[in-house]
PDB file of C-alpha atoms in Angstrom:
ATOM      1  CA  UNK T 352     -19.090  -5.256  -6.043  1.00  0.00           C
ATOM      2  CA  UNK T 353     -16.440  -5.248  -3.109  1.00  0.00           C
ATOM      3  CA  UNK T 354     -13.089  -5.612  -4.285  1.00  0.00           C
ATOM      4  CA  UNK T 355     -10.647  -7.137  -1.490  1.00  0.00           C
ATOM      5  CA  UNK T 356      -6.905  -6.094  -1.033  1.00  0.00           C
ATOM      6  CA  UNK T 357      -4.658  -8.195   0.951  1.00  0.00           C
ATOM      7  CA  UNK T 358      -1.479  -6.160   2.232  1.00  0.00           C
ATOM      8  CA  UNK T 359       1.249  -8.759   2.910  1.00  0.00           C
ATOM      9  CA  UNK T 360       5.433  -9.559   3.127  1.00  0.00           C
ATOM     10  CA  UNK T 361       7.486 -12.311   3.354  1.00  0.00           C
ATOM     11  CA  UNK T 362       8.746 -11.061   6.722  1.00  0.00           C
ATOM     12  CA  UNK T 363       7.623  -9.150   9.356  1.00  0.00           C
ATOM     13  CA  UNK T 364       8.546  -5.479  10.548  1.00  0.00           C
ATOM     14  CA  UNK T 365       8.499  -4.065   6.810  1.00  0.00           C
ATOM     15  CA  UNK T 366       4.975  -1.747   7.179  1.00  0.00           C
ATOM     16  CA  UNK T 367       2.029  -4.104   6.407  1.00  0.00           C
ATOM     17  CA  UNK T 368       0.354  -2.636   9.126  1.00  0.00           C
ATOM     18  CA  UNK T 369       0.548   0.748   8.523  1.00  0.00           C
ATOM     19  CA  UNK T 370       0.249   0.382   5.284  1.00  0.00           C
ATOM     20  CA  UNK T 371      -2.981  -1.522   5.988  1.00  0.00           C
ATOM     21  CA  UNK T 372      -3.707   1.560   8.233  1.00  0.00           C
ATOM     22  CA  UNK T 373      -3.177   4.452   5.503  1.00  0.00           C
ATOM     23  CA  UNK T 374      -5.087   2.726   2.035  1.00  0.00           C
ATOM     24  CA  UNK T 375      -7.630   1.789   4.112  1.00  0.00           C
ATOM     25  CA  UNK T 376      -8.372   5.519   5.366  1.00  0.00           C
ATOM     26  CA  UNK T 377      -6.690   6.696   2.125  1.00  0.00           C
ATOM     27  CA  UNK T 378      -9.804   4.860   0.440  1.00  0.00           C
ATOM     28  CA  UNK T 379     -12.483   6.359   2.830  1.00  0.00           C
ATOM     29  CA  UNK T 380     -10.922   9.648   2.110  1.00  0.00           C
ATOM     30  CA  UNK T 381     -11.915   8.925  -1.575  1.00  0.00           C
ATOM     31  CA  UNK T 382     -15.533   8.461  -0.599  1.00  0.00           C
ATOM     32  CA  UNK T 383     -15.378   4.847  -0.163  1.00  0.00           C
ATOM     33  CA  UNK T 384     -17.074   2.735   1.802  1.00  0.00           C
ATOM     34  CA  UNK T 385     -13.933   0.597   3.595  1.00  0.00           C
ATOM     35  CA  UNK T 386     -13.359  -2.040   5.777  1.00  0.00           C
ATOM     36  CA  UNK T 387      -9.924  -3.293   7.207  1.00  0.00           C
ATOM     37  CA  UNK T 388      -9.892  -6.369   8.714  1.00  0.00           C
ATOM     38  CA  UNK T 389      -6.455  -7.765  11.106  1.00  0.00           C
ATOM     39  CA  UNK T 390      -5.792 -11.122  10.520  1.00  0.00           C
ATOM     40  CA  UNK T 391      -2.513 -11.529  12.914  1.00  0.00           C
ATOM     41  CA  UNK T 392      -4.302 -13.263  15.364  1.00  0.00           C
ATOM     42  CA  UNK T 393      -2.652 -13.287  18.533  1.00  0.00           C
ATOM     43  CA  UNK T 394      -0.943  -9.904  18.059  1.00  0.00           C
ATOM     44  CA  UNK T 395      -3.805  -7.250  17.271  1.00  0.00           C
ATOM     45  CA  UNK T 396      -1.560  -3.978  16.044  1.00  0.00           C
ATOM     46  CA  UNK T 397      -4.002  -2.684  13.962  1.00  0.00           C
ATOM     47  CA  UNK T 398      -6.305  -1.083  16.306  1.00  0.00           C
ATOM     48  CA  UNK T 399      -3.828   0.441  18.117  1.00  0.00           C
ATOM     49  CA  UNK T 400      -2.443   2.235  14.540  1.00  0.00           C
ATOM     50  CA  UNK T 401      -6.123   3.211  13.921  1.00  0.00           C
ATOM     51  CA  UNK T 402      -6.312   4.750  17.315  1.00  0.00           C
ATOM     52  CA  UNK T 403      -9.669   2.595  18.747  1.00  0.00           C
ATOM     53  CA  UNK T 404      -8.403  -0.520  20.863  1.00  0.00           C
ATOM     54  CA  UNK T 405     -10.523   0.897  23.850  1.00  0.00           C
ATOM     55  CA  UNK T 406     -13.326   0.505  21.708  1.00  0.00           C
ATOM     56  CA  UNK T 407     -12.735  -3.084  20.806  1.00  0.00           C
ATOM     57  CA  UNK T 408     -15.218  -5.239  22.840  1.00  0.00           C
ATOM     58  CA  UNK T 409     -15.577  -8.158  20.107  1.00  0.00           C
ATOM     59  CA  UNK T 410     -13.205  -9.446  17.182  1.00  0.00           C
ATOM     60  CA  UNK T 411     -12.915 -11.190  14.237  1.00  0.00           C
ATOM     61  CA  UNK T 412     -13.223 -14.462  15.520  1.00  0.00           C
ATOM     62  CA  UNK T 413     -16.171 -13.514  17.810  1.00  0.00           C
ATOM     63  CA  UNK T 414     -17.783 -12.992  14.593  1.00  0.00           C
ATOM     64  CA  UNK T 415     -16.055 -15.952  12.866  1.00  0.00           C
ATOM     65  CA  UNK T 416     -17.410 -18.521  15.410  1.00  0.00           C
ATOM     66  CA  UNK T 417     -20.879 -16.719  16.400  1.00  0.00           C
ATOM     67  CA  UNK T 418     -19.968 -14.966  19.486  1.00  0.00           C
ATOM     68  CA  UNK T 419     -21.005 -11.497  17.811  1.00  0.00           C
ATOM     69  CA  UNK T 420     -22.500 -10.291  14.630  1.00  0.00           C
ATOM     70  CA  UNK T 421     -20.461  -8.461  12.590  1.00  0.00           C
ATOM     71  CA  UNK T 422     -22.197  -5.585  13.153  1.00  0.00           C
ATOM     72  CA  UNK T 423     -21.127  -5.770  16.699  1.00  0.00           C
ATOM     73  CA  UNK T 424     -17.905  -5.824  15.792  1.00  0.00           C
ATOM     74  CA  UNK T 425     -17.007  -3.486  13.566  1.00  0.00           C
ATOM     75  CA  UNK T 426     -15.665  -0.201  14.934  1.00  0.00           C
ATOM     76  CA  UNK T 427     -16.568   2.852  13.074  1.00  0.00           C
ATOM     77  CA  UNK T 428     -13.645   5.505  12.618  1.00  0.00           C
ATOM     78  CA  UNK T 429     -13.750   8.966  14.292  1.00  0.00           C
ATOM     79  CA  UNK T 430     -12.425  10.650  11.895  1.00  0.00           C
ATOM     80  CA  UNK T 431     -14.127   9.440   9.204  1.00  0.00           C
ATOM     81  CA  UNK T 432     -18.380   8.138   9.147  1.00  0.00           C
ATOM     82  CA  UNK T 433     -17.290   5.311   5.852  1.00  0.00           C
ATOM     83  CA  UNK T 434     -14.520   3.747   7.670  1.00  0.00           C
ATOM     84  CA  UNK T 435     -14.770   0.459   9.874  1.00  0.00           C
ATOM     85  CA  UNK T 436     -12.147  -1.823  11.743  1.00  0.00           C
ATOM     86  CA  UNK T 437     -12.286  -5.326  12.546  1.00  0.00           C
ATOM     87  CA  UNK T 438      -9.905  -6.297  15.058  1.00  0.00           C
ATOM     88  CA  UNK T 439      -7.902  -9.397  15.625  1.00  0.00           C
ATOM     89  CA  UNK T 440      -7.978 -11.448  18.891  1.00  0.00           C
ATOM     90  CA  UNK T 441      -5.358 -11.118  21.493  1.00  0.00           C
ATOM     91  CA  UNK T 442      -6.348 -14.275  22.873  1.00  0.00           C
ATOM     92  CA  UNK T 443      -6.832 -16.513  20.579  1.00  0.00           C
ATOM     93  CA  UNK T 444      -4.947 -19.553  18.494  1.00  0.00           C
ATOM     94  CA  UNK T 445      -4.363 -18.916  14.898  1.00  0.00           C
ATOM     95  CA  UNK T 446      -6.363 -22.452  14.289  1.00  0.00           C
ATOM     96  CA  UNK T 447      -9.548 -20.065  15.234  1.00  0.00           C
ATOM     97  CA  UNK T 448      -9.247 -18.542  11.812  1.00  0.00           C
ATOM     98  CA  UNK T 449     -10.897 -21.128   8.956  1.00  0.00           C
ATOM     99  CA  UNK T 450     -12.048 -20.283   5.806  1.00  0.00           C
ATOM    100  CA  UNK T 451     -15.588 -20.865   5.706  1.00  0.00           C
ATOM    101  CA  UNK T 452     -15.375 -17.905   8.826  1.00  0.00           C
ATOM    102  CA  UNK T 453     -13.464 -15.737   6.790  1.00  0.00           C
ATOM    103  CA  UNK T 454     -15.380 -15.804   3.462  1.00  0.00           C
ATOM    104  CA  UNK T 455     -18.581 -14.935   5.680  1.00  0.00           C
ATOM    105  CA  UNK T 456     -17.350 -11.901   6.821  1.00  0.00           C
ATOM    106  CA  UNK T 457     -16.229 -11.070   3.308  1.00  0.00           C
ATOM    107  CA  UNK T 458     -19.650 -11.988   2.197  1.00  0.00           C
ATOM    108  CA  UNK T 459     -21.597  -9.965   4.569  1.00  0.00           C
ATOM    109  CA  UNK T 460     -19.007  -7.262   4.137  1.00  0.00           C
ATOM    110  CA  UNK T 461     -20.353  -6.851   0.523  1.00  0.00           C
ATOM    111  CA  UNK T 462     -24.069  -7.284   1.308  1.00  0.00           C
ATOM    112  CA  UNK T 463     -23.650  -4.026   3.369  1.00  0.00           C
ATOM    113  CA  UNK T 464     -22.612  -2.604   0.278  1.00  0.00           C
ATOM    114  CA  UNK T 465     -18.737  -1.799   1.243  1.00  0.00           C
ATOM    115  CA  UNK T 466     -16.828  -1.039  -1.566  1.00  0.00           C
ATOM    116  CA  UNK T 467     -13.073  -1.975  -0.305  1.00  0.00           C
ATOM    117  CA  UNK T 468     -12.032  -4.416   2.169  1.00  0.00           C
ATOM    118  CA  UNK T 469      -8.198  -4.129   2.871  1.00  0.00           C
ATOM    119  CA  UNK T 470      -6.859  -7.253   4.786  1.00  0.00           C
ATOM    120  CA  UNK T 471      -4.115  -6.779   7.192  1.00  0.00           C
ATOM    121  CA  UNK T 472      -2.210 -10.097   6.830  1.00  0.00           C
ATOM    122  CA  UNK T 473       0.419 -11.408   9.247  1.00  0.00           C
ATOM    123  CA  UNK T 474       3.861 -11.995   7.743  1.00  0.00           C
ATOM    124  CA  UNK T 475       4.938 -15.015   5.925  1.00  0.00           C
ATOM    125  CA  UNK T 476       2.653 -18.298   4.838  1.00  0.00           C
ATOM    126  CA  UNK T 477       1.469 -19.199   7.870  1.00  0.00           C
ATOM    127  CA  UNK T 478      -2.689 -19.548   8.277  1.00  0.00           C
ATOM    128  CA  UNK T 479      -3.970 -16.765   8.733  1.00  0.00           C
ATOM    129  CA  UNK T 480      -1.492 -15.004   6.251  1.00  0.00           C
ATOM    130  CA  UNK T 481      -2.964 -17.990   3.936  1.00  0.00           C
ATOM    131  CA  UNK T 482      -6.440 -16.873   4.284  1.00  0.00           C
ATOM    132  CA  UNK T 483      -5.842 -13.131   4.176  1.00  0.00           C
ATOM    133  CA  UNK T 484      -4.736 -13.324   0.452  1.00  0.00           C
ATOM    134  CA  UNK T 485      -7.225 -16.197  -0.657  1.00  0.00           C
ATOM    135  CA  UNK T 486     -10.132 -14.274  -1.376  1.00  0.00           C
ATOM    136  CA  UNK T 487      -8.177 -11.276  -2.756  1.00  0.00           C
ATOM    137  CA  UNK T 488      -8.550  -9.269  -5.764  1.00  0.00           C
ATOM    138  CA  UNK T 489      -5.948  -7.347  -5.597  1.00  0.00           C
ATOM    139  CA  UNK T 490      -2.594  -7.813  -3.031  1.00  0.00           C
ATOM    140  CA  UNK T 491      -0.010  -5.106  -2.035  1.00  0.00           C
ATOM    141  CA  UNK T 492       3.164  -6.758  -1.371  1.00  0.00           C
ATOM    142  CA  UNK T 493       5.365  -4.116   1.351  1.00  0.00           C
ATOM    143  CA  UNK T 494       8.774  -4.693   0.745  1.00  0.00           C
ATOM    144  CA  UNK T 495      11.928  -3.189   1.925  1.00  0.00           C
ATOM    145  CA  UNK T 496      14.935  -2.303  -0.417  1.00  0.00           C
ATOM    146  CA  UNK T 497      16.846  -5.116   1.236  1.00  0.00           C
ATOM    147  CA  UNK T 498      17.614  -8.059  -0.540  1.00  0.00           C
ATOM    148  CA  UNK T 499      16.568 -10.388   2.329  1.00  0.00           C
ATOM    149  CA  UNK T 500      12.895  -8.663   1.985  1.00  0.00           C
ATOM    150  CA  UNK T 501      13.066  -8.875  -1.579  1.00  0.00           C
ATOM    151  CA  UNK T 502      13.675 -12.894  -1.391  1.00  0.00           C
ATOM    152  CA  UNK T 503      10.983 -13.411   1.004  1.00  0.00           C
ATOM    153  CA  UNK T 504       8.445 -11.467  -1.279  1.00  0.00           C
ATOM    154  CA  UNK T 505       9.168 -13.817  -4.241  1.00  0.00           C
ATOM    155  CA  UNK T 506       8.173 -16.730  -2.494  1.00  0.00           C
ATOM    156  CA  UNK T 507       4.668 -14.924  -1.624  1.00  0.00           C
ATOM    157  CA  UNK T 508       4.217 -13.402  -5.388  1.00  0.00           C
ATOM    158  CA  UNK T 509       4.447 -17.188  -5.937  1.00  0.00           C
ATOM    159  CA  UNK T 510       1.589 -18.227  -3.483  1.00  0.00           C
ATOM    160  CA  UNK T 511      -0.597 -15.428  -4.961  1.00  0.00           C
ATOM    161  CA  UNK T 512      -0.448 -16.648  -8.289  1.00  0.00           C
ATOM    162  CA  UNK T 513      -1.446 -20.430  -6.741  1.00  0.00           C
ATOM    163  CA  UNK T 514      -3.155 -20.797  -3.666  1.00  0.00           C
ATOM    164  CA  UNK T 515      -5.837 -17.937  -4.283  1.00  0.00           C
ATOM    165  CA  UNK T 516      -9.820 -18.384  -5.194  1.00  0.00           C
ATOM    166  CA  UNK T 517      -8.851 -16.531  -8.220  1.00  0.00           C
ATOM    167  CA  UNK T 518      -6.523 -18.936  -9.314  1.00  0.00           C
ATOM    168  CA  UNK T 519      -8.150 -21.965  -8.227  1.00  0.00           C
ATOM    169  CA  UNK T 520     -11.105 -21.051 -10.287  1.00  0.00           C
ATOM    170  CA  UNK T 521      -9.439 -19.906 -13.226  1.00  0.00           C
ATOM    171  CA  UNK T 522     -10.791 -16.322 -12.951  1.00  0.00           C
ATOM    172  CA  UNK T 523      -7.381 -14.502 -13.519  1.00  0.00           C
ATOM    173  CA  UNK T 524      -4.628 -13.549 -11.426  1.00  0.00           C
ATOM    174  CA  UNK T 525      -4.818 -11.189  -8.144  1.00  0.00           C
ATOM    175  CA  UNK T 526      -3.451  -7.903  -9.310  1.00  0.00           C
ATOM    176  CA  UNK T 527      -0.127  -7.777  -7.613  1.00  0.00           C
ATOM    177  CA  UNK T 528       1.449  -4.377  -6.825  1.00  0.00           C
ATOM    178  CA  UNK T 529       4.523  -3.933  -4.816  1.00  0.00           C
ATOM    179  CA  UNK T 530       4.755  -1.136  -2.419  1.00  0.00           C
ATOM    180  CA  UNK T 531       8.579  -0.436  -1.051  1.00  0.00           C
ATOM    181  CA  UNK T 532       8.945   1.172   2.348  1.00  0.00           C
ATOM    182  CA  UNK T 533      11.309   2.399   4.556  1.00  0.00           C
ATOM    183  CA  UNK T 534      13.196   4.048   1.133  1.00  0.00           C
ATOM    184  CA  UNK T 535      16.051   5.755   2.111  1.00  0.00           C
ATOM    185  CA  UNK T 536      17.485   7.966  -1.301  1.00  0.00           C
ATOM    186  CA  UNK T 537      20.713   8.162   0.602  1.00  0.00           C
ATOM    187  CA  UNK T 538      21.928   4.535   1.363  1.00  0.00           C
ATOM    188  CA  UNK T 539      20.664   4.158  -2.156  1.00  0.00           C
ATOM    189  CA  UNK T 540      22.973   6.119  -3.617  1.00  0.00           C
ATOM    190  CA  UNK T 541      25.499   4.846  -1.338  1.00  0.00           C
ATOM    191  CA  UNK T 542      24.756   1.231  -2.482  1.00  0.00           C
ATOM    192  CA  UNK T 543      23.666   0.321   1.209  1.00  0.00           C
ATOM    193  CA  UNK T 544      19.749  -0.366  -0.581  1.00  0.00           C
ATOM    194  CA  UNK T 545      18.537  -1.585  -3.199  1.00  0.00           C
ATOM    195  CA  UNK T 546      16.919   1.015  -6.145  1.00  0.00           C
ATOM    196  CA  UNK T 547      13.268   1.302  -7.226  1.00  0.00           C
ATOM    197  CA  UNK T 548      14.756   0.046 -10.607  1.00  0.00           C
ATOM    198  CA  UNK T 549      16.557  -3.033  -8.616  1.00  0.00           C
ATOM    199  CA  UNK T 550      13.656  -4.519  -6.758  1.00  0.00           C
ATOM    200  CA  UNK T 551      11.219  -4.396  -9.969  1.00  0.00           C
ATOM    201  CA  UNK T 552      14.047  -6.083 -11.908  1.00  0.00           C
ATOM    202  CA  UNK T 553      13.782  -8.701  -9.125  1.00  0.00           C
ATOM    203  CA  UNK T 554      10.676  -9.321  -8.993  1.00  0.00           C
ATOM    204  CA  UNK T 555       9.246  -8.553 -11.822  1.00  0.00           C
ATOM    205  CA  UNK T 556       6.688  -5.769 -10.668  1.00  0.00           C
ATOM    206  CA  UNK T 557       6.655  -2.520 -10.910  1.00  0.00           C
ATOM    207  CA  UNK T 558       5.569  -0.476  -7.594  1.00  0.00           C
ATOM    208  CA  UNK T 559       2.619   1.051  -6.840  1.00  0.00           C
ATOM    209  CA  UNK T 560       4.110   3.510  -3.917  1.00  0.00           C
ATOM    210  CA  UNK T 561       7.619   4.073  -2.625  1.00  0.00           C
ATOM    211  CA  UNK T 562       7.220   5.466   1.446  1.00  0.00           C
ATOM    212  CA  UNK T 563      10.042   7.271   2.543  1.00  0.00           C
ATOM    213  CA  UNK T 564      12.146   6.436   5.046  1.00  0.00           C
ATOM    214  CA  UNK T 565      10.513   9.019   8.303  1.00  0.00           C
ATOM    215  CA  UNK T 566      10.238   9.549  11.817  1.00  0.00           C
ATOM    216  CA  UNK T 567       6.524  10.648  11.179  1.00  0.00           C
ATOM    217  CA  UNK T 568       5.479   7.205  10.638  1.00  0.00           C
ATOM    218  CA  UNK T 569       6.219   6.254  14.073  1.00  0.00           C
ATOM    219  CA  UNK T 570       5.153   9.417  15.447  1.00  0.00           C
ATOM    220  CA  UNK T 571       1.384   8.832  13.394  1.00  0.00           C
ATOM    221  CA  UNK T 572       1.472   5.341  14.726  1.00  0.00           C
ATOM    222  CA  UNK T 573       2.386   6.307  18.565  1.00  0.00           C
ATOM    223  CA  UNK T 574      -0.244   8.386  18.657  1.00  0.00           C
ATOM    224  CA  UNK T 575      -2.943   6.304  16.897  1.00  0.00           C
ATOM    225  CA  UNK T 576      -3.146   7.999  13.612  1.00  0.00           C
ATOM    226  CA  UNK T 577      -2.756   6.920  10.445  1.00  0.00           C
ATOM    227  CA  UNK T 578       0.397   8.316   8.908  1.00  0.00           C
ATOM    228  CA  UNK T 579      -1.941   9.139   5.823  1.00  0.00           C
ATOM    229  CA  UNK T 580      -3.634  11.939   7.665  1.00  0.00           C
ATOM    230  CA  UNK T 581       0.037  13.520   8.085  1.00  0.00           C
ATOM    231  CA  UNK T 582      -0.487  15.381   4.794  1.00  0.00           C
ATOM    232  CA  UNK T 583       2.743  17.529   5.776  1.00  0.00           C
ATOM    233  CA  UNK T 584       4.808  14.223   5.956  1.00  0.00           C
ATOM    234  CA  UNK T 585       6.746  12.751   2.976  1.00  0.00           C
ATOM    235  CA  UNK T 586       5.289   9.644   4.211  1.00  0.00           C
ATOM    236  CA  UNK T 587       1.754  10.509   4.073  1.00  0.00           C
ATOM    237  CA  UNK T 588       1.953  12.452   0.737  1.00  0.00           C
ATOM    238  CA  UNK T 589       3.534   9.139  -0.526  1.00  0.00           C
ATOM    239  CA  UNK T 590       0.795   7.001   0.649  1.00  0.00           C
ATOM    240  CA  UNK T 591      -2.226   9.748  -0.498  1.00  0.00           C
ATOM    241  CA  UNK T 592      -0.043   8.655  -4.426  1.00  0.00           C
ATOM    242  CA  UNK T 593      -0.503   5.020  -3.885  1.00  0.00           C
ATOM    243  CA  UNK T 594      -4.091   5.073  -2.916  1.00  0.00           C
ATOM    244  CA  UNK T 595      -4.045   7.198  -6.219  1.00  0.00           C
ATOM    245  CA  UNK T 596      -2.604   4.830  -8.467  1.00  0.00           C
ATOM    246  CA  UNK T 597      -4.369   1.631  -6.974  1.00  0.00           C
ATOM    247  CA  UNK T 598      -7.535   3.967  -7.562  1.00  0.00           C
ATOM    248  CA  UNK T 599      -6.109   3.889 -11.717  1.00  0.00           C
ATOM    249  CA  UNK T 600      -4.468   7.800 -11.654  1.00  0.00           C
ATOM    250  CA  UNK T 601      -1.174   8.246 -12.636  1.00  0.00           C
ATOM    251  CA  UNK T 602       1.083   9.703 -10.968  1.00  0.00           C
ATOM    252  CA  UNK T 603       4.982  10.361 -10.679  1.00  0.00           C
ATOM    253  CA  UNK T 604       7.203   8.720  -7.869  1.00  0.00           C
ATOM    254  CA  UNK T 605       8.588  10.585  -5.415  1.00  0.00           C
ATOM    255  CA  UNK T 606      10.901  10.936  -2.890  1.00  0.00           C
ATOM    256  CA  UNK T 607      13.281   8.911  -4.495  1.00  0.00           C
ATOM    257  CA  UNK T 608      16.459  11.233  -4.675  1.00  0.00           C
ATOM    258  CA  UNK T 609      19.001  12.229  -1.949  1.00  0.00           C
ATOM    259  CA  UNK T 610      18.466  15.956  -1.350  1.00  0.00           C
ATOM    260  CA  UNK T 611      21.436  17.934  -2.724  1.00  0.00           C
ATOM    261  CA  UNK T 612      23.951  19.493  -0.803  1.00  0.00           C
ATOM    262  CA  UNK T 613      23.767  23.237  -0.718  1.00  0.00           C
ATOM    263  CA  UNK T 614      27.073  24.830  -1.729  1.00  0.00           C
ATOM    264  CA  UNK T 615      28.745  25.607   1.517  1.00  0.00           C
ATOM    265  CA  UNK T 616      28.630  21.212   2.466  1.00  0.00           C
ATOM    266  CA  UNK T 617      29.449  20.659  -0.862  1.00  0.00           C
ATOM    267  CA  UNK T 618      32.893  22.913  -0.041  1.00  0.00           C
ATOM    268  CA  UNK T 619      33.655  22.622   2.918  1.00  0.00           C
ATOM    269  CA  UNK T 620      31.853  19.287   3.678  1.00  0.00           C
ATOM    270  CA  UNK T 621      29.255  17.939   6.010  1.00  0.00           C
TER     271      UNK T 621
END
């Protein structure tokens, strides 16, 4: 059965996208058959993060209002044969997405026997953020150790718990996980961020992945390259742990502590 994971925020600019990006191939790494689908109509990021908008000659709504088959649509990965994008429209109104449209896709997604579909949701509870989370099993919630992030996010752990298939139906809750980014251990230890400790006492979650602060993550993205494949990164190792735990391993965070000074800066300073 395909399980669907909605990647969202109450703002934008926090990392849904390349978080979308990384579980997605993160996934496929595992052996899994993977979709990820961009639902910011309008703005269509997520092909450029996977590295194949020259390769985009139909989108989601082509397939949504019978332009193209979804088979048409879907762009297979280079790098790896079990991996497909769906890309948004550039052209297109938001009012092109509507749910019947989406939970085809979804529906023919799982005849063709994928086992993950990650959807990349625009920011906030506008439409199409709406319908990225309403047929979702499970929903990563990108946050950034900022309190203004952290309010925003309440509002959509709210709206997962309400406005979902799963909770109209009574069929239990979408699995909620929260996934901080742009973690910087020293402006946490400076008080300048909120802790790991901070935003789960907030929110009442605990994370499922804390991604480091890095200039690799706009390096991946510039060149069109998930920041997962940067298995030399902090970043990447961090997201190869999520993809771990949302899989049901354990293991530790890390990244979370300011690296110590060596003796000479701690003398002399610096």
């Amino acid at each position: 059965m395909t399980e669907i994971i909605v990647v969202t925020s109450g703002k934008g600019g926090v990392g849904k996208t390349t978080t979308s990006a990384s579980l997605a191939t993160g996934l496929a790494q595992r052996g899994k058959k993977v979709a990820v689908i961009d639902f910011d109509v309008g703005l269509r990021n997520l092909d450029l993060i996977m590295g194949c908008e020259r390769r985009v000659v139909y989108d989601f709504i082509n397939v949504i209002q019978g332009e193209a088959s979804l088979k048409q649509a879907l762009i297979r990965d280079k790098r790896l044969d079990n991996l497909y994008v769906l890309a948004a429209s550039q052209t297109r109104d938001k009012d092109a997405l509507n749910q019947e449209g989406v939970e085809k896709v979804l529906d023919d997604l799982e005849q063709n026997d994928f086992d993950y579909v990650v959807c990349d949701s625009p920011a906030g509870i506008e439409k199409g953020a709406h319908l990225a989370m309403y047929f979702a099993d499970h929903a990563v919630v990108v946050v950034n150790p900022e309190v203004s992030s952290v309010r925003d996010s309440d509002r959509i752990l709210g709206l997962l718990a309400s406005k979902t298939r799963r909770a109209e139906n009574g069929n239990g809750e979408v699995r909620q996980h929260l996934l901080l980014s742009r973690y910087h251990p020293v402006r946490v230890a400076a008080g300048e961020m909120l802790s790991v400790t901070d935003v789960e006492e907030i929110l009442g979650l605990s994370v499922v992945g804390v991604i480091p602060e890095s200039e690799q993550v706009l390096a991946a993205s510039n060149a069109g390259v998930p920041v997962i494949l940067d298995e030399a990164s902090a970043a990447g190792q961090a997201y190869l742990d999520t993809v771990a735990r949302i899989l049901g391993e354990e293991r530790p965070l890390r990244f979370l502590d300011a690296p110590r000074k060596g003796i000479l800066k701690r003398m002399f300073g610096g």
